[in-house]
Amino acid sequence: MCDVCHRSDPRRTPLTRAQFLRLVGVGLATAATPGVLAACGAEQSAPRPGGEGPVLLDNVRGYTFAGGKLREFGSLLISGDGHVEALDPGNPEGARRIDGRGRVCLPGLHDAHGHIWGLGANETQLNLAGTRSLDEAMRALRRYAEQHPDLPWIVGRGWNEVVWGLGRMPNAADLDEVVADRPVWLTRVDGHAGVTNTAGLRASGVDADTRSPEGGEIVHGPEGRPTGVFVDAAQELVQAHLPRPGRREHEQRLEAAQRRLNEVGLTSASDAGTAADELAVLHQRAAAGSLSLRLNVFLDWDAFTEVGADVRADSVADDMLRVRTVKLYVDGALGSHGAALLTPYSDDPGNRGLLQMSQEELTSRLTRIVEAGYQAAVHAIGDHGNRMVLDAFAEVLSMSSGPELRHRIEHAQVVDVGDIPRFAELGLIASMQPVHATDDMNMAEQRVGPDRMAGAYAWRSMLDQGTVLAAGSDFPVSSENPFEGWHAAVTRTDKEGKPVGGWYPDQAMTVAEGLRAFTLDAAHAAHQERVLGSLEPGKWADFVLVDQNPFELEQGRALWQTTVLQTWVGGRRVGDYGQL
C-alpha cells in the first residue's frame, strides 16, 4: 500500500500570502512578519476549561514509557490545566477522584502518517473499501448514484482489484454499465490509480491521442483507446475537472475525521499532505479551541511554496497544531506497479515503476525545505525510490549546518538490504505503517519476488540498528484503528490470524515496541516528545481507557479486538464510547 495522492491538486487556485491570511481571518496589519500565525493562533485560542482543580484517575492498570522504560501505574494525577502532575501520587488533597474501575490506561495513540481530509471525505463520498468483488463495488456505485441524482460527478475511492481477484484493473466499460449519464471517478485504495467512465473521459478531454504525463500513465487497451484507468501523475488529467471542495466541505471533513479518530483512541495524528486552504481551516479551528485531535501538519509542495514562509510554527493553541514539515513524493505505489524499483517488477517484466521527479529535482526541493527550516517527509515505496531519497538526504545534509530536524522517509516499504544501515547513518526516521504488511501480503512477494522481500516491511531491521520507527496507518488507505496496526506489528498476521505464525515473522515487533512506535516515537518524529507521547509529569494528559490489556490478552482475544471506552485530550474527556 501507500498513501493518498496529494502531490498537487490541479483544481486548486494558488493562494497568495494575503489570500491565506484573509482565509484565516487575521488582519494584514497584524501579520507583517513571518510566523505571525503561530502567535495569532496561540493568542486567539479559546481558554481551557478551568476552575475544577486537579483530577485523580484512580484504580487503573496503566502503562506508559517513562525515562525510556515501560512503567506500570495504578493512578494518574491531572493538574487543573490538563497536564500530568504525577503517577501513583497516593491520596492528593483536593483532587476530584474518578474511579477507573480497573480498566487499562494507555497514553493517547499517535498515527504518524494519515490523511485527515481523505478520511473525512469518505464520510460524504462513495466508499468502496472492503468490497470483495467488482460486482459488489458496481452494486454500491449504482446505489450511490440513485441516492445522489443531482451530483454532477460521482466520486469515490477504496477499490482493490487484488482483493477482488479480478486479474485486471476495472475499466470504463465496467462503470458505463452502471452509470453512463454523468462522469464517475473512483480512486484505488492506495490513492495512486483511478478509473473513470466514458462520460469522465469526455469531460476530461482524454482520447487516444492524449499522451501520458511524466510520472504517470494513461492505460490503453489493445486498440489504443484509453481504458479509463489513470496511474499516478496521470490522475491529474481527470482530477482537474472534479468539483472543488470549499470551506464548508473542509470543515465537515475535519469534524468527521477527528470524531472517528478519537473513537479509535487517537489523540494525535500527522497529516501527510495539507493544502493551504485546508491549513486555514485548521488554524481557525485551533484558534477557536474546537480541535479534539492534535495535528502535526505536513504541507504539500504547493502550500509550502505559497505560504510556507508565514505558517511555520513548532506549536500553537496548547500544542494542538504544529506546522513544520513538508511532504514530497518520489514514486508511486506497489499495488498499482508505480513504486520505483531498481530492477523490473517480478510480475511485470520491463516495468520499473513511475518516478515522480528526477534526482536533481528531489535534491533541489530538499535543499529548499531544509533552508526554510522545515522537516522533510518524503514518500518512497520502492527500493529505487528509497535509494534516491537516501542519496538526496546524504547530499543535502552534508551541506547543512542548521538545527537537527529529524527528516523522515514515509513508508520505506521495499528497501535494498544494503541501504537499510543508511537510515541510521543519516539519522533519518522510518515512518512506517505496520498494517501495510498484512494488507499487502496478498501481492507484495508477487510484485518484487522473494529476494527483495529481505528488505521489505523490515521493522525489526530498523529497530535493531537504532532507527526511530514512527508507526501509522496511512488512513484511509488502511484502517485508521491503531490497535489493528499494533496487532499487525506484533503478530504479522491479519485479523483472522493468518498466516499462522506470521508473514515474515522475523521482522515483528514486541508488544512494548508497538506501543512505543504508536506513542512516544511518533511524538519524537513530530518533535513533540517533550509534551506528548507518554504520561510523564509535565506532559499533556492525553490518554485512553480500553477494555482489555494488550500485555496480557485473554485466551481467544487478539490485540486488534481492543475497544476504546474513553478518550482524553489535555485532561478533558473528548469521547465516551462505553461503560467502564
Coordinates of C-alpha atoms in Angstrom, one line a residue:
M1 CA 0.0 0.0 0.0
C2 CA 0.9 3.6 0.1
D3 CA -0.7 6.9 0.7
V4 CA -3.3 9.2 -0.7
C5 CA -2.0 11.2 -3.6
H6 CA -2.0 14.9 -2.6
R7 CA 1.1 15.9 -4.6
S8 CA -0.5 18.7 -6.4
D9 CA -4.2 19.3 -6.8
P10 CA -4.9 20.8 -10.3
R11 CA -8.3 22.0 -9.1
R12 CA -6.6 24.4 -6.7
T13 CA -6.1 28.0 -7.3
P14 CA -2.7 29.0 -5.8
L15 CA -3.1 31.2 -2.7
T16 CA -1.1 34.3 -2.2
R17 CA 0.0 35.2 1.3
A18 CA -2.7 37.9 1.6
Q19 CA -5.4 35.5 0.5
F20 CA -4.3 32.9 3.0
L21 CA -4.3 35.4 5.8
R22 CA -7.8 36.5 4.9
L23 CA -9.0 32.9 5.0
V24 CA -7.5 32.6 8.5
G25 CA -9.2 35.8 9.5
V26 CA -6.0 37.6 10.6
G27 CA -5.8 41.2 9.5
L28 CA -2.8 42.0 7.3
A29 CA -1.9 44.9 9.5
T30 CA -1.1 42.5 12.3
A31 CA 0.5 39.9 10.0
A32 CA 3.6 41.8 8.9
T33 CA 6.2 39.4 10.0
P34 CA 6.8 35.7 9.1
G35 CA 5.5 33.3 11.6
V36 CA 2.8 35.6 12.9
L37 CA 0.2 33.0 12.5
A38 CA 1.8 30.9 15.2
A39 CA 1.4 33.8 17.6
C40 CA -2.1 34.6 16.4
G41 CA -3.2 31.0 16.9
A42 CA -1.8 31.0 20.4
E43 CA -3.3 34.3 21.4
Q44 CA -6.7 33.5 19.9
S45 CA -7.1 30.1 21.4
A46 CA -10.2 29.7 23.4
P47 CA -9.4 29.5 27.2
R48 CA -9.2 26.0 28.6
P49 CA -12.0 25.0 30.9
G50 CA -10.7 25.7 34.4
G51 CA -11.9 26.1 38.0
E52 CA -12.3 22.3 38.7
G53 CA -8.9 21.8 40.1
P54 CA -6.8 18.6 39.9
V55 CA -8.3 15.2 39.0
L56 CA -7.1 11.8 40.2
L57 CA -7.8 9.0 37.8
D58 CA -7.6 6.0 40.2
N59 CA -7.9 2.3 40.1
V60 CA -6.5 1.7 36.6
R61 CA -3.9 -0.6 35.1
G62 CA -1.7 1.9 33.4
Y63 CA 1.2 1.5 31.0
T64 CA 3.5 4.3 29.7
F65 CA 7.1 4.8 28.8
A66 CA 8.9 6.9 31.4
G67 CA 12.6 7.5 31.4
G68 CA 12.9 5.3 28.4
K69 CA 11.4 2.3 30.1
L70 CA 7.9 0.8 30.2
R71 CA 6.3 1.6 33.5
E72 CA 3.1 0.4 35.1
F73 CA 0.9 2.6 37.3
G74 CA -2.3 2.5 39.2
S75 CA -3.4 6.1 39.3
L76 CA -2.8 9.4 37.4
L77 CA -3.0 12.9 38.8
I78 CA -4.1 15.5 36.3
S79 CA -3.5 19.2 37.0
G80 CA -6.1 21.8 36.5
D81 CA -4.5 22.9 33.3
G82 CA -4.6 19.5 31.8
H83 CA -1.1 18.2 32.3
V84 CA 0.2 15.1 34.1
E85 CA 1.1 16.0 37.6
A86 CA 2.2 12.6 38.9
L87 CA 1.9 8.9 38.6
D88 CA 0.8 7.0 41.7
P89 CA 0.6 10.1 43.9
G90 CA -1.2 8.5 46.8
N91 CA -4.2 10.5 48.0
P92 CA -3.6 14.0 47.0
E93 CA -5.6 16.6 48.9
G94 CA -8.3 18.5 47.0
A95 CA -8.3 16.3 43.9
R96 CA -11.6 15.1 42.4
R97 CA -11.4 11.3 42.2
I98 CA -12.5 9.3 39.1
D99 CA -12.8 5.5 39.5
G100 CA -11.2 3.8 36.5
R101 CA -12.8 0.5 37.6
G102 CA -9.7 -1.5 36.8
R103 CA -9.6 -0.6 33.2
V104 CA -6.4 -0.3 31.2
C105 CA -5.0 3.2 30.7
L106 CA -2.6 3.9 27.8
P107 CA -1.0 7.1 26.5
G108 CA -3.1 8.6 23.7
L109 CA -2.1 7.0 20.5
H110 CA -0.5 9.0 17.6
D111 CA -0.8 8.0 14.0
A112 CA 2.4 9.1 12.4
H113 CA 1.1 9.1 8.8
G114 CA -2.5 9.6 7.9
H115 CA -4.8 11.7 5.7
I116 CA -7.3 13.7 7.7
W117 CA -9.1 15.2 4.6
G118 CA -9.2 11.9 2.8
L119 CA -10.7 10.1 5.8
G120 CA -13.3 12.9 6.2
A121 CA -14.2 12.7 2.5
N122 CA -15.0 9.1 2.9
E123 CA -18.0 10.1 5.0
T124 CA -19.5 12.1 2.1
Q125 CA -18.3 10.2 -1.0
L126 CA -18.7 6.6 -2.2
N127 CA -16.6 4.4 0.0
L128 CA -15.6 1.1 -1.8
A129 CA -13.2 0.0 1.0
G130 CA -14.0 -3.6 2.0
T131 CA -15.7 -4.6 -1.3
R132 CA -14.8 -8.1 -2.2
S133 CA -15.6 -8.2 -5.9
L134 CA -16.2 -6.0 -8.9
D135 CA -19.9 -6.9 -8.8
E136 CA -20.2 -5.8 -5.2
A137 CA -18.4 -2.5 -6.0
M138 CA -20.6 -1.8 -9.0
R139 CA -23.8 -2.5 -6.9
A140 CA -22.5 0.1 -4.4
L141 CA -21.9 2.5 -7.2
R142 CA -25.4 2.0 -8.6
R143 CA -27.0 2.6 -5.2
Y144 CA -24.9 5.7 -4.6
A145 CA -25.8 7.1 -8.0
E146 CA -29.5 6.6 -7.3
Q147 CA -29.3 8.2 -3.9
H148 CA -27.5 11.3 -5.3
P149 CA -29.2 12.1 -8.6
D150 CA -28.1 15.7 -8.5
L151 CA -24.3 15.2 -8.2
P152 CA -22.5 16.4 -11.4
W153 CA -19.7 13.9 -10.7
I154 CA -19.8 10.7 -8.7
V155 CA -16.6 10.4 -6.7
G156 CA -15.4 7.6 -4.6
R157 CA -12.4 5.5 -3.5
G158 CA -11.2 2.3 -2.0
W159 CA -11.3 -0.4 -4.7
N160 CA -8.7 -3.1 -4.8
E161 CA -8.6 -5.4 -7.8
V162 CA -6.2 -7.7 -6.0
V163 CA -8.7 -8.4 -3.2
W164 CA -11.4 -8.8 -5.9
G165 CA -9.3 -11.5 -7.6
L166 CA -10.1 -9.7 -10.9
G167 CA -6.8 -10.1 -12.5
R168 CA -7.0 -6.6 -14.1
M169 CA -8.0 -3.1 -13.2
P170 CA -11.6 -2.1 -13.5
N171 CA -12.3 0.0 -16.6
A172 CA -14.6 2.5 -18.2
A173 CA -16.8 -0.3 -19.7
D174 CA -17.4 -1.7 -16.2
L175 CA -18.5 1.7 -15.0
D176 CA -20.6 2.5 -18.1
E177 CA -22.8 -0.5 -17.4
V178 CA -23.9 1.2 -14.1
V179 CA -23.6 4.9 -14.7
A180 CA -23.4 6.3 -18.2
D181 CA -25.3 9.6 -17.9
R182 CA -22.6 11.6 -15.9
P183 CA -18.9 11.3 -15.1
V184 CA -17.6 8.9 -12.4
W185 CA -14.1 8.9 -10.8
L186 CA -13.2 6.1 -8.4
T187 CA -9.7 6.1 -6.8
R188 CA -7.9 2.9 -6.0
V189 CA -7.4 2.1 -2.3
D190 CA -3.7 3.3 -2.3
G191 CA -4.6 6.6 -4.0
H192 CA -2.2 6.0 -6.8
A193 CA -4.6 4.9 -9.6
G194 CA -8.1 5.8 -10.5
V195 CA -10.8 4.8 -13.1
T196 CA -13.4 6.9 -14.9
N197 CA -16.2 6.1 -17.2
T198 CA -16.7 7.2 -20.8
A199 CA -18.5 10.3 -19.6
G200 CA -15.5 11.1 -17.5
L201 CA -13.1 10.6 -20.4
R202 CA -15.2 13.1 -22.5
A203 CA -15.4 15.6 -19.6
S204 CA -11.6 15.4 -19.2
G205 CA -10.9 15.7 -22.9
V206 CA -8.8 12.5 -22.9
D207 CA -8.8 10.3 -26.0
A208 CA -6.4 8.0 -27.9
D209 CA -4.2 10.9 -28.9
T210 CA -3.7 12.2 -25.3
R211 CA -0.1 11.5 -24.1
S212 CA 0.7 10.2 -20.6
P213 CA 2.4 12.9 -18.5
E214 CA 5.8 12.4 -16.9
G215 CA 5.4 10.3 -13.8
G216 CA 2.1 8.9 -14.8
E217 CA 0.4 6.5 -17.2
I218 CA -2.9 6.6 -19.2
V219 CA -3.6 2.9 -19.6
H220 CA -4.6 2.0 -23.1
G221 CA -6.3 -1.1 -24.5
P222 CA -5.3 -3.3 -27.4
E223 CA -6.8 -0.9 -29.9
G224 CA -5.0 2.1 -28.5
R225 CA -8.0 3.7 -26.8
P226 CA -7.9 4.7 -23.1
T227 CA -9.4 2.0 -20.8
G228 CA -10.4 4.7 -18.2
V229 CA -7.5 3.8 -15.9
F230 CA -5.0 6.5 -14.9
V231 CA -1.9 5.9 -12.8
D232 CA -0.1 8.3 -10.5
A233 CA 0.5 11.7 -12.2
A234 CA -1.9 10.9 -15.0
Q235 CA -4.8 11.1 -12.5
E236 CA -4.5 14.8 -12.6
L237 CA -5.9 14.8 -16.1
V238 CA -9.2 13.8 -14.6
Q239 CA -9.0 15.3 -11.1
A240 CA -8.6 18.8 -12.6
H241 CA -12.3 18.5 -13.7
L242 CA -13.7 17.4 -10.4
P243 CA -15.8 19.8 -8.3
R244 CA -13.6 21.6 -5.9
P245 CA -14.4 21.3 -2.1
G246 CA -14.9 24.6 -0.3
R247 CA -14.5 25.8 3.2
R248 CA -17.8 24.1 4.4
E249 CA -16.7 20.8 2.9
H250 CA -13.3 21.1 4.6
E251 CA -14.9 21.8 7.9
Q252 CA -17.3 18.8 7.6
R253 CA -14.4 16.5 6.6
L254 CA -12.3 17.7 9.5
E255 CA -15.1 17.2 12.0
A256 CA -15.9 13.7 10.7
A257 CA -12.2 12.7 10.7
Q258 CA -11.4 13.8 14.2
R259 CA -14.6 12.3 15.7
R260 CA -13.7 9.0 14.1
L261 CA -10.0 9.1 15.2
N262 CA -10.9 10.0 18.8
E263 CA -13.2 7.0 18.8
V264 CA -10.4 4.5 18.0
G265 CA -8.1 6.0 20.6
L266 CA -6.1 8.5 18.6
T267 CA -5.3 11.8 20.3
S268 CA -2.7 12.9 17.8
A269 CA -2.1 12.4 14.1
S270 CA 0.4 13.6 11.5
D271 CA -1.5 14.7 8.4
A272 CA 0.6 13.7 5.4
G273 CA -0.3 16.4 2.9
T274 CA -2.3 19.6 3.8
A275 CA -3.1 22.3 1.2
A276 CA -3.1 26.0 2.1
D277 CA -6.9 26.3 2.2
E278 CA -7.2 23.2 4.5
L279 CA -4.5 24.7 6.7
A280 CA -6.5 27.9 7.0
V281 CA -9.4 25.8 8.4
L282 CA -7.1 24.1 10.9
H283 CA -5.8 27.5 12.1
Q284 CA -9.4 28.7 12.6
R285 CA -10.5 25.6 14.5
A286 CA -7.3 25.6 16.6
A287 CA -7.8 29.3 17.5
A288 CA -11.4 28.6 18.4
G289 CA -10.4 25.7 20.7
S290 CA -12.5 23.3 18.8
L291 CA -9.9 20.7 17.8
S292 CA -10.1 17.4 19.7
L293 CA -7.2 15.9 17.9
R294 CA -3.6 17.2 17.9
L295 CA -2.4 17.6 14.4
N296 CA 1.2 17.7 13.1
V297 CA 0.8 19.1 9.6
F298 CA 2.8 18.1 6.5
L299 CA 2.4 20.9 4.0
D300 CA 2.1 19.7 0.4
W301 CA 4.6 21.3 -2.0
D302 CA 2.2 23.9 -3.3
A303 CA 1.3 25.0 0.2
F304 CA 4.9 25.3 1.1
T305 CA 5.8 27.4 -1.9
E306 CA 2.7 29.6 -1.4
V307 CA 2.6 30.3 2.3
G308 CA 5.4 28.3 3.9
A309 CA 7.3 31.4 5.0
D310 CA 4.3 32.6 7.0
V311 CA 3.0 29.4 8.7
R312 CA 6.0 27.6 10.1
A313 CA 5.3 27.0 13.8
D314 CA 6.5 24.5 16.3
S315 CA 3.3 24.6 18.2
V316 CA 0.1 26.7 18.6
A317 CA -3.0 26.6 20.6
D318 CA -1.8 24.4 23.5
D319 CA 0.1 22.2 21.2
M320 CA -3.0 21.3 19.2
L321 CA -1.4 22.3 15.9
R322 CA 2.2 22.0 14.5
V323 CA 3.3 23.2 11.1
R324 CA 6.9 22.4 10.3
T325 CA 7.1 19.6 7.8
V326 CA 6.9 19.4 4.0
K327 CA 5.8 16.4 2.1
L328 CA 7.3 15.2 -1.2
Y329 CA 6.6 12.2 -3.4
V330 CA 9.4 10.3 -5.2
D331 CA 7.4 7.3 -6.6
G332 CA 4.1 5.6 -6.7
A333 CA 2.6 2.5 -5.0
L334 CA 3.4 -1.2 -5.1
G335 CA -0.1 -2.3 -5.8
S336 CA -0.5 -0.3 -8.9
H337 CA 3.0 -1.0 -10.1
G338 CA 4.1 2.6 -9.6
A339 CA 6.7 2.1 -6.9
A340 CA 10.1 2.7 -8.4
L341 CA 12.3 -0.4 -8.4
L342 CA 16.0 -0.9 -9.1
T343 CA 15.1 -3.9 -11.3
P344 CA 11.8 -4.7 -13.1
Y345 CA 8.7 -6.0 -11.3
S346 CA 8.8 -9.8 -11.0
D347 CA 5.2 -9.9 -12.3
D348 CA 5.6 -7.2 -14.9
P349 CA 9.0 -7.5 -16.7
G350 CA 10.1 -4.3 -18.3
N351 CA 8.3 -2.1 -15.8
R352 CA 10.3 -0.4 -13.0
G353 CA 7.6 1.9 -11.7
L354 CA 7.0 5.6 -12.0
L355 CA 9.3 8.2 -10.7
Q356 CA 7.6 11.4 -9.7
M357 CA 10.7 13.6 -10.1
S358 CA 14.4 13.4 -11.0
Q359 CA 17.2 13.0 -8.6
E360 CA 18.2 16.6 -9.3
E361 CA 14.7 17.9 -8.7
L362 CA 14.4 15.9 -5.4
T363 CA 17.7 17.3 -4.1
S364 CA 16.8 20.8 -5.1
R365 CA 13.4 20.6 -3.3
L366 CA 15.0 19.1 -0.2
T367 CA 17.5 21.9 -0.1
R368 CA 14.8 24.5 -0.2
I369 CA 12.9 22.7 2.5
V370 CA 15.9 22.5 4.8
E371 CA 17.0 26.1 4.2
A372 CA 13.5 27.2 5.1
G373 CA 13.8 25.4 8.5
Y374 CA 11.3 22.7 7.7
Q375 CA 11.5 19.0 8.3
A376 CA 11.2 16.9 5.1
A377 CA 9.0 13.9 4.9
V378 CA 9.5 12.0 1.6
H379 CA 7.2 9.3 0.3
A380 CA 9.3 6.3 -1.0
I381 CA 7.9 2.9 -1.6
G382 CA 10.3 1.0 -4.0
D383 CA 14.0 0.2 -3.5
H384 CA 14.9 2.7 -6.2
G385 CA 12.7 5.4 -4.7
N386 CA 14.2 4.8 -1.3
R387 CA 17.8 4.9 -2.6
M388 CA 17.1 8.2 -4.4
V389 CA 15.8 9.7 -1.2
L390 CA 18.8 8.4 0.8
D391 CA 21.2 9.8 -1.8
A392 CA 19.5 13.2 -1.8
F393 CA 19.5 13.4 2.0
A394 CA 23.2 12.4 2.1
E395 CA 24.0 15.3 -0.2
V396 CA 21.7 17.9 1.4
L397 CA 22.6 17.1 5.0
S398 CA 26.3 17.2 4.2
M399 CA 25.9 20.9 3.3
S400 CA 23.5 21.8 6.1
S401 CA 24.7 23.3 9.4
G402 CA 21.2 24.2 10.7
P403 CA 19.3 22.6 13.5
E404 CA 18.6 18.8 13.5
L405 CA 15.2 18.5 12.0
R406 CA 14.7 14.7 12.1
H407 CA 13.9 14.2 8.5
R408 CA 11.7 11.2 7.6
I409 CA 11.1 8.7 4.9
E410 CA 7.5 7.8 4.6
H411 CA 6.7 4.1 4.1
A412 CA 10.3 2.9 3.5
Q413 CA 8.4 -0.2 2.2
V414 CA 10.8 -2.0 0.0
V415 CA 14.5 -1.1 0.7
D416 CA 17.6 -2.7 -0.6
V417 CA 19.2 -4.6 2.3
G418 CA 22.4 -2.7 1.8
D419 CA 20.6 0.6 2.1
I420 CA 18.9 -0.1 5.5
P421 CA 22.0 0.9 7.5
R422 CA 22.0 4.3 5.8
F423 CA 18.8 5.3 7.7
A424 CA 20.9 5.1 10.9
E425 CA 23.9 6.7 9.4
L426 CA 21.9 9.7 8.2
G427 CA 19.8 9.9 11.3
L428 CA 16.5 9.5 9.4
I429 CA 13.2 8.4 10.9
A430 CA 11.5 5.4 9.3
S431 CA 7.8 6.4 9.2
M432 CA 6.2 3.0 8.6
Q433 CA 2.7 1.6 8.6
P434 CA 2.5 -1.9 10.2
V435 CA -0.9 -2.7 8.7
H436 CA 0.5 -2.3 5.2
A437 CA 2.4 -5.6 5.6
T438 CA -0.8 -7.5 6.3
D439 CA -2.7 -5.6 3.7
D440 CA -0.1 -6.2 1.1
M441 CA 0.9 -9.8 1.8
N442 CA -1.6 -10.9 -0.9
M443 CA 0.6 -9.4 -3.6
A444 CA 3.9 -8.0 -2.3
E445 CA 6.0 -11.0 -3.0
Q446 CA 4.4 -11.4 -6.4
R447 CA 5.4 -7.9 -7.2
V448 CA 9.0 -7.9 -6.1
G449 CA 10.0 -11.6 -5.8
P450 CA 11.3 -13.4 -2.7
D451 CA 14.8 -12.0 -2.8
R452 CA 13.7 -8.4 -2.4
M453 CA 11.4 -9.3 0.5
A454 CA 14.5 -9.4 2.7
G455 CA 14.3 -5.6 2.9
A456 CA 10.5 -5.2 2.7
Y457 CA 8.4 -4.2 5.7
A458 CA 11.6 -4.6 7.7
W459 CA 10.6 -3.2 11.1
R460 CA 12.9 -5.4 13.1
S461 CA 15.9 -4.5 10.9
M462 CA 15.2 -0.8 11.5
L463 CA 14.7 -1.1 15.3
D464 CA 17.7 -3.3 15.8
Q465 CA 20.1 -0.7 14.3
G466 CA 18.6 2.1 16.5
T467 CA 16.4 3.8 13.9
V468 CA 13.4 5.5 15.3
L469 CA 10.3 3.9 13.8
A470 CA 7.2 6.1 13.9
A471 CA 4.1 4.0 13.3
G472 CA 1.0 5.0 11.4
S473 CA -1.7 3.6 9.2
D474 CA -1.9 5.8 6.1
F475 CA -5.7 6.1 6.7
P476 CA -7.9 6.0 4.7
V477 CA -5.7 3.7 2.6
S478 CA -5.7 1.3 5.5
S479 CA -7.8 1.1 8.7
E480 CA -7.4 4.1 11.0
N481 CA -7.7 1.9 14.1
P482 CA -4.3 1.9 15.7
F483 CA -5.0 -1.4 17.5
E484 CA -5.2 -3.1 14.1
G485 CA -1.8 -1.6 13.3
W486 CA -0.4 -2.6 16.7
H487 CA -1.7 -6.1 16.1
A488 CA 0.0 -6.4 12.7
A489 CA 3.2 -5.0 14.2
V490 CA 3.4 -7.7 16.8
T491 CA 1.9 -10.8 15.0
R492 CA 2.5 -10.1 11.3
T493 CA -1.0 -11.7 10.8
D494 CA -4.3 -10.4 9.6
K495 CA -7.4 -10.2 11.8
E496 CA -8.1 -13.8 11.2
G497 CA -4.7 -14.8 12.4
K498 CA -3.4 -15.7 9.0
P499 CA -0.9 -16.8 8.1
V500 CA -0.3 -19.0 11.1
G501 CA 3.0 -17.9 12.7
G502 CA 3.0 -14.7 10.8
W503 CA 4.2 -13.4 7.5
Y504 CA 8.0 -13.0 7.6
P505 CA 7.7 -13.1 11.4
D506 CA 11.4 -12.4 12.0
Q507 CA 10.5 -8.7 11.3
A508 CA 7.8 -8.4 14.0
M509 CA 7.9 -6.0 17.0
T510 CA 7.3 -6.8 20.6
V511 CA 4.1 -5.5 22.2
A512 CA 6.1 -2.8 24.0
E513 CA 7.8 -1.7 20.9
G514 CA 4.5 -1.5 19.1
L515 CA 3.1 0.8 21.8
R516 CA 6.2 3.0 21.7
A517 CA 6.0 3.2 17.9
F518 CA 2.4 4.5 18.1
T519 CA 3.1 6.9 21.0
L520 CA 6.5 8.2 22.1
D521 CA 8.4 7.6 18.9
A522 CA 5.5 9.0 16.8
A523 CA 5.7 12.1 19.0
H524 CA 9.5 12.2 18.6
A525 CA 9.1 12.2 14.8
A526 CA 6.9 15.2 15.2
H527 CA 9.3 17.0 17.6
Q528 CA 6.7 16.8 20.3
E529 CA 8.1 14.2 22.7
R530 CA 8.7 16.8 25.4
V531 CA 4.9 17.5 25.6
L532 CA 3.3 14.3 24.2
G533 CA 3.7 10.6 23.7
S534 CA 3.9 9.4 27.3
L535 CA 2.2 10.0 30.6
E536 CA 5.1 11.7 32.4
P537 CA 4.8 14.7 34.7
G538 CA 4.7 18.0 32.8
K539 CA 3.3 16.4 29.6
W540 CA -0.3 16.8 28.4
A541 CA -2.7 14.3 29.9
D542 CA -3.6 12.6 26.7
F543 CA -4.8 9.0 27.3
V544 CA -7.3 6.3 26.6
L545 CA -9.1 3.8 28.7
V546 CA -9.6 0.4 26.9
D547 CA -11.4 -2.8 27.6
Q548 CA -8.5 -5.3 27.5
N549 CA -4.8 -5.4 28.4
P550 CA -2.6 -5.6 25.3
F551 CA 0.2 -7.0 27.5
E552 CA -2.0 -9.8 29.0
L553 CA -4.5 -10.8 26.4
E554 CA -7.1 -13.4 27.4
Q555 CA -7.4 -16.7 25.6
G556 CA -9.1 -16.2 22.2
R557 CA -8.7 -12.5 22.2
A558 CA -6.4 -10.6 19.8
L559 CA -4.9 -7.1 20.1
W560 CA -7.0 -5.7 17.2
Q561 CA -10.1 -6.5 19.2
T562 CA -9.3 -3.8 21.8
T563 CA -12.2 -1.4 22.3
V564 CA -11.7 2.2 23.4
L565 CA -14.0 3.2 26.2
Q566 CA -12.9 6.8 26.8
T567 CA -10.5 9.2 25.1
W568 CA -9.0 12.2 26.9
V569 CA -7.0 15.1 25.4
G570 CA -5.3 17.6 27.6
G571 CA -7.1 16.4 30.7
R572 CA -10.5 16.7 29.0
R573 CA -12.7 13.8 28.0
V574 CA -13.4 14.1 24.3
G575 CA -15.1 10.8 23.7
D576 CA -17.1 8.3 25.8
Y577 CA -17.8 5.1 24.0
G578 CA -18.8 2.5 26.6
Q579 CA -19.2 1.8 30.3
L580 CA -16.1 1.5 32.4

